[in-house]
């Protein structure tokens, strides 16, 4: 964040969208976003942002507000605490040897890949089954509570919609997708008592996790703009309902700077 502060013009996402529409973005414009609604967005990220006077947007899946753990985090924690052998074949999810950190990481990736595109209800059932096999205790403080969400909003962080249960939209009927998008927005507005105008597609890969019909649904549900996980930077002709982003996985400021710089040269995929 020191590098971002020194090298870029950091804007609130709503302002950046307005200026993108007017074609008046400053050079090296950047927005900071977080997905899902983890409690550490408040406890860890907010103090770092406030110390540097940086704006940010947090996209929240309302079904997990109140401390519940997202399904993928349950998978991660289950594999972390599982014994050296994890037999999930009775539920059709395979058998895993977990003798090393790499083997546990591989098991996490395999399980998430196998569960990600299942219907939300079936996915949650399977994840609950995995948690029971390893006797994993329920989580209470992983995601933000209502009061934490209000605190974050009161601190000036923009709150955006991210559906209710974080489903893969392409696996839902249009009515189900609309309910996820619209109900998530309504619930957030009731919690923070403020309009919610920004949206992030769950998982966010255009053409795979969402399609053009979902872009239209987001518009019809009252959102002014939306972000995907398509990799790259916005340009004058970017669809403001499919704005790309860059995930900062780098471990050093220099590599992070190089990733951001390369994003400006990328070609961005969008739903046709």
Coordinates of C-alpha atoms in Angstrom, one line a residue:
X1 CA 0.0 0.0 0.0
X2 CA 3.0 2.3 0.4
X3 CA 3.9 1.6 -3.2
X4 CA 0.3 2.2 -4.3
X5 CA 0.2 5.5 -2.4
X6 CA 3.4 6.7 -3.9
X7 CA 3.0 5.5 -7.5
X8 CA -0.7 5.6 -8.3
X9 CA -3.7 7.9 -8.1
X10 CA -6.1 5.9 -5.8
X11 CA -9.8 6.7 -6.4
X12 CA -13.0 5.4 -4.8
X13 CA -14.6 3.0 -7.2
X14 CA -17.7 5.0 -7.7
X15 CA -15.7 8.1 -8.6
X16 CA -13.5 6.0 -11.0
X17 CA -16.6 4.7 -12.7
X18 CA -18.0 8.2 -13.1
X19 CA -14.7 9.5 -14.5
X20 CA -14.4 6.5 -16.8
X21 CA -17.8 7.4 -18.2
X22 CA -16.6 11.0 -18.8
X23 CA -13.2 9.8 -20.1
X24 CA -11.5 11.9 -17.4
X25 CA -9.6 9.3 -15.4
X26 CA -6.2 10.6 -14.2
X27 CA -3.0 8.9 -15.1
X28 CA -2.1 5.7 -13.2
X29 CA -5.6 5.5 -11.7
X30 CA -6.2 2.6 -9.3
X31 CA -9.0 1.3 -7.2
X32 CA -8.7 -1.1 -4.2
X33 CA -11.3 -3.8 -3.8
X34 CA -11.8 -6.8 -1.5
X35 CA -14.3 -9.7 -2.1
X36 CA -16.6 -11.7 0.2
X37 CA -16.7 -9.8 3.5
X38 CA -14.0 -11.2 5.6
X39 CA -13.6 -9.8 9.1
X40 CA -10.0 -9.0 8.5
X41 CA -11.1 -6.4 6.0
X42 CA -12.0 -4.4 9.1
X43 CA -9.5 -5.6 11.6
X44 CA -6.4 -5.7 9.4
X45 CA -7.0 -3.8 6.1
X46 CA -8.9 -0.8 7.4
X47 CA -6.1 0.5 9.7
X48 CA -3.6 0.1 6.8
X49 CA -5.9 2.0 4.5
X50 CA -6.7 4.7 7.0
X51 CA -3.1 5.4 7.8
X52 CA -2.5 6.2 4.1
X53 CA -5.9 7.8 3.5
X54 CA -6.7 5.2 0.8
X55 CA -10.3 4.6 -0.3
X56 CA -11.5 1.0 -0.9
X57 CA -14.6 -1.1 -1.8
X58 CA -15.6 -4.3 -0.1
X59 CA -18.0 -6.7 -1.9
X60 CA -20.0 -8.7 0.5
X61 CA -21.9 -12.0 0.2
X62 CA -24.7 -11.5 2.7
X63 CA -25.3 -15.2 3.4
X64 CA -22.1 -15.3 5.4
X65 CA -22.5 -12.0 7.4
X66 CA -22.5 -12.8 11.1
X67 CA -19.2 -14.8 11.3
X68 CA -20.1 -17.9 9.2
X69 CA -17.3 -19.5 7.2
X70 CA -17.5 -19.6 3.4
X71 CA -17.6 -23.1 1.9
X72 CA -14.1 -22.9 0.4
X73 CA -12.7 -21.8 3.7
X74 CA -14.3 -24.8 5.3
X75 CA -12.6 -27.1 2.8
X76 CA -9.2 -25.4 3.5
X77 CA -9.6 -25.7 7.3
X78 CA -10.8 -29.3 7.0
X79 CA -7.8 -30.3 5.0
X80 CA -5.4 -28.4 7.3
X81 CA -6.7 -30.3 10.3
X82 CA -7.3 -33.7 8.7
X83 CA -5.1 -36.7 9.6
X84 CA -2.5 -38.0 7.1
X85 CA -5.2 -40.0 5.2
X86 CA -8.5 -38.3 4.2
X87 CA -11.1 -40.7 2.8
X88 CA -14.0 -38.9 1.1
X89 CA -14.8 -41.7 -1.4
X90 CA -18.2 -42.5 0.3
X91 CA -19.4 -39.0 -0.8
X92 CA -17.8 -39.3 -4.2
X93 CA -14.9 -36.8 -3.5
X94 CA -11.9 -39.2 -3.6
X95 CA -9.2 -40.2 -1.2
X96 CA -6.2 -38.1 -0.3
X97 CA -2.7 -38.7 1.2
X98 CA -1.8 -35.6 3.3
X99 CA 1.7 -36.3 4.4
X100 CA 3.2 -33.0 3.3
X101 CA 2.1 -29.3 2.9
X102 CA 2.2 -29.7 -0.9
X103 CA -0.1 -32.7 -0.7
X104 CA -2.5 -30.8 1.5
X105 CA -2.5 -27.9 -0.9
X106 CA -3.1 -30.2 -3.8
X107 CA -6.0 -31.8 -2.0
X108 CA -7.5 -28.4 -1.3
X109 CA -7.3 -27.4 -4.9
X110 CA -8.8 -30.7 -6.1
X111 CA -11.7 -30.5 -3.7
X112 CA -12.5 -26.9 -4.4
X113 CA -12.4 -27.6 -8.2
X114 CA -14.7 -30.6 -7.7
X115 CA -17.2 -28.6 -5.6
X116 CA -17.1 -25.2 -7.1
X117 CA -19.6 -25.8 -9.9
X118 CA -22.1 -28.0 -8.0
X119 CA -25.5 -26.5 -7.2
X120 CA -25.2 -24.3 -4.0
X121 CA -27.4 -26.6 -1.9
X122 CA -25.5 -29.7 -2.9
X123 CA -22.1 -27.9 -2.4
X124 CA -23.0 -26.9 1.1
X125 CA -24.1 -30.4 2.0
X126 CA -20.9 -31.9 0.7
X127 CA -18.8 -29.3 2.6
X128 CA -20.7 -30.0 5.8
X129 CA -20.0 -33.7 5.3
X130 CA -16.3 -33.0 4.9
X131 CA -16.3 -30.9 8.1
X132 CA -18.0 -33.7 10.0
X133 CA -15.5 -36.3 8.8
X134 CA -12.6 -34.3 10.3
X135 CA -14.6 -33.0 13.3
X136 CA -14.1 -29.4 12.3
X137 CA -15.7 -26.9 14.7
X138 CA -18.0 -24.2 13.3
X139 CA -16.5 -20.8 12.7
X140 CA -17.8 -17.7 14.4
X141 CA -15.5 -14.8 13.5
X142 CA -14.2 -15.4 9.9
X143 CA -16.7 -13.1 8.2
X144 CA -17.9 -9.7 9.3
X145 CA -20.9 -9.3 11.6
X146 CA -23.7 -6.8 10.9
X147 CA -22.1 -4.3 13.3
X148 CA -18.6 -4.8 11.8
X149 CA -20.1 -4.1 8.4
X150 CA -21.7 -0.9 9.6
X151 CA -18.4 0.1 11.2
X152 CA -16.6 -0.4 7.9
X153 CA -19.2 1.6 6.0
X154 CA -19.1 4.4 8.5
X155 CA -15.4 4.6 8.1
X156 CA -15.9 5.5 4.5
X157 CA -15.3 2.1 2.8
X158 CA -17.7 1.5 -0.1
X159 CA -19.8 -1.6 0.3
X160 CA -20.8 -3.6 -2.8
X161 CA -23.0 -6.5 -3.6
X162 CA -21.6 -10.0 -4.1
X163 CA -24.9 -12.1 -4.1
X164 CA -26.2 -13.9 -1.0
X165 CA -24.5 -17.3 -1.2
X166 CA -21.7 -16.7 -3.6
X167 CA -23.0 -19.1 -6.3
X168 CA -21.6 -19.7 -9.8
X169 CA -24.3 -17.7 -11.6
X170 CA -24.1 -19.8 -14.8
X171 CA -25.3 -22.8 -12.7
X172 CA -28.5 -21.1 -11.7
X173 CA -31.8 -20.4 -13.4
X174 CA -32.4 -16.7 -14.3
X175 CA -34.9 -16.5 -11.5
X176 CA -32.4 -17.9 -9.0
X177 CA -29.7 -15.6 -10.2
X178 CA -31.9 -12.6 -10.0
X179 CA -32.9 -13.5 -6.4
X180 CA -29.2 -13.9 -5.4
X181 CA -28.2 -10.5 -6.9
X182 CA -31.3 -8.5 -5.8
X183 CA -31.6 -10.0 -2.3
X184 CA -28.0 -9.5 -1.6
X185 CA -28.2 -5.9 -2.5
X186 CA -31.4 -5.4 -0.4
X187 CA -29.9 -7.1 2.6
X188 CA -26.8 -4.9 2.4
X189 CA -28.8 -1.7 2.1
X190 CA -30.8 -2.7 5.2
X191 CA -27.6 -3.5 7.2
X192 CA -25.7 -0.3 6.4
X193 CA -28.7 2.0 5.8
X194 CA -27.2 3.3 2.5
X195 CA -27.5 2.7 -1.2
X196 CA -25.4 -0.2 -2.7
X197 CA -24.5 0.6 -6.3
X198 CA -21.5 -1.6 -7.1
X199 CA -21.4 -5.4 -7.7
X200 CA -18.8 -8.1 -8.1
X201 CA -19.6 -11.4 -9.9
X202 CA -18.8 -14.5 -7.7
X203 CA -15.7 -16.2 -9.0
X204 CA -16.0 -13.6 -11.8
X205 CA -14.7 -15.3 -15.0
X206 CA -16.6 -14.0 -18.0
X207 CA -18.2 -16.7 -20.1
X208 CA -17.7 -19.3 -17.5
X209 CA -18.9 -18.0 -14.1
X210 CA -21.3 -15.4 -15.6
X211 CA -22.8 -14.6 -19.0
X212 CA -24.3 -11.6 -20.7
X213 CA -27.7 -12.5 -19.2
X214 CA -26.2 -11.9 -15.8
X215 CA -24.8 -8.6 -16.9
X216 CA -28.3 -7.5 -17.8
X217 CA -29.7 -8.9 -14.5
X218 CA -27.1 -6.8 -12.5
X219 CA -28.2 -3.7 -14.4
X220 CA -31.9 -4.4 -13.9
X221 CA -31.4 -4.9 -10.2
X222 CA -30.2 -1.4 -9.7
X223 CA -26.4 -1.6 -9.8
X224 CA -24.5 1.2 -11.5
X225 CA -21.3 -0.8 -12.3
X226 CA -19.8 -4.3 -11.8
X227 CA -16.4 -5.9 -11.6
X228 CA -15.2 -9.3 -12.9
X229 CA -12.0 -11.2 -12.3
X230 CA -10.9 -10.9 -15.9
X231 CA -7.3 -9.8 -15.7
X232 CA -6.3 -6.3 -16.8
X233 CA -7.0 -2.5 -16.7
X234 CA -10.0 -0.5 -17.7
X235 CA -9.9 1.6 -20.9
X236 CA -12.2 4.2 -22.5
X237 CA -14.3 1.5 -24.1
X238 CA -14.5 -0.9 -21.1
X239 CA -18.0 -2.1 -20.2
X240 CA -18.6 -0.6 -16.8
X241 CA -20.6 -3.8 -15.9
X242 CA -17.6 -6.0 -16.6
X243 CA -14.6 -4.1 -15.3
X244 CA -11.4 -6.1 -15.0
X245 CA -9.2 -6.4 -12.0
X246 CA -5.7 -7.5 -10.9
X247 CA -5.2 -9.9 -8.0
X248 CA -2.0 -8.9 -6.1
X249 CA -0.5 -12.3 -5.2
X250 CA 3.1 -10.9 -5.2
X251 CA 5.4 -11.1 -2.2
X252 CA 7.5 -8.1 -3.0
X253 CA 6.7 -4.5 -3.9
X254 CA 8.7 -4.7 -7.1
X255 CA 6.9 -7.7 -8.4
X256 CA 3.6 -6.1 -7.4
X257 CA 4.5 -2.9 -9.3
X258 CA 5.4 -5.0 -12.4
X259 CA 2.1 -6.8 -12.2
X260 CA 0.1 -3.6 -12.1
X261 CA 2.2 -2.1 -14.9
X262 CA 1.7 -5.1 -17.1
X263 CA -2.1 -4.9 -16.5
X264 CA -2.2 -1.7 -18.5
X265 CA -1.0 -3.5 -21.5
X266 CA -3.3 -6.5 -21.3
X267 CA -6.3 -7.3 -23.5
X268 CA -9.4 -7.9 -21.4
X269 CA -11.9 -10.7 -22.0
X270 CA -15.6 -9.8 -21.7
X271 CA -18.9 -11.6 -22.3
X272 CA -20.0 -11.1 -25.9

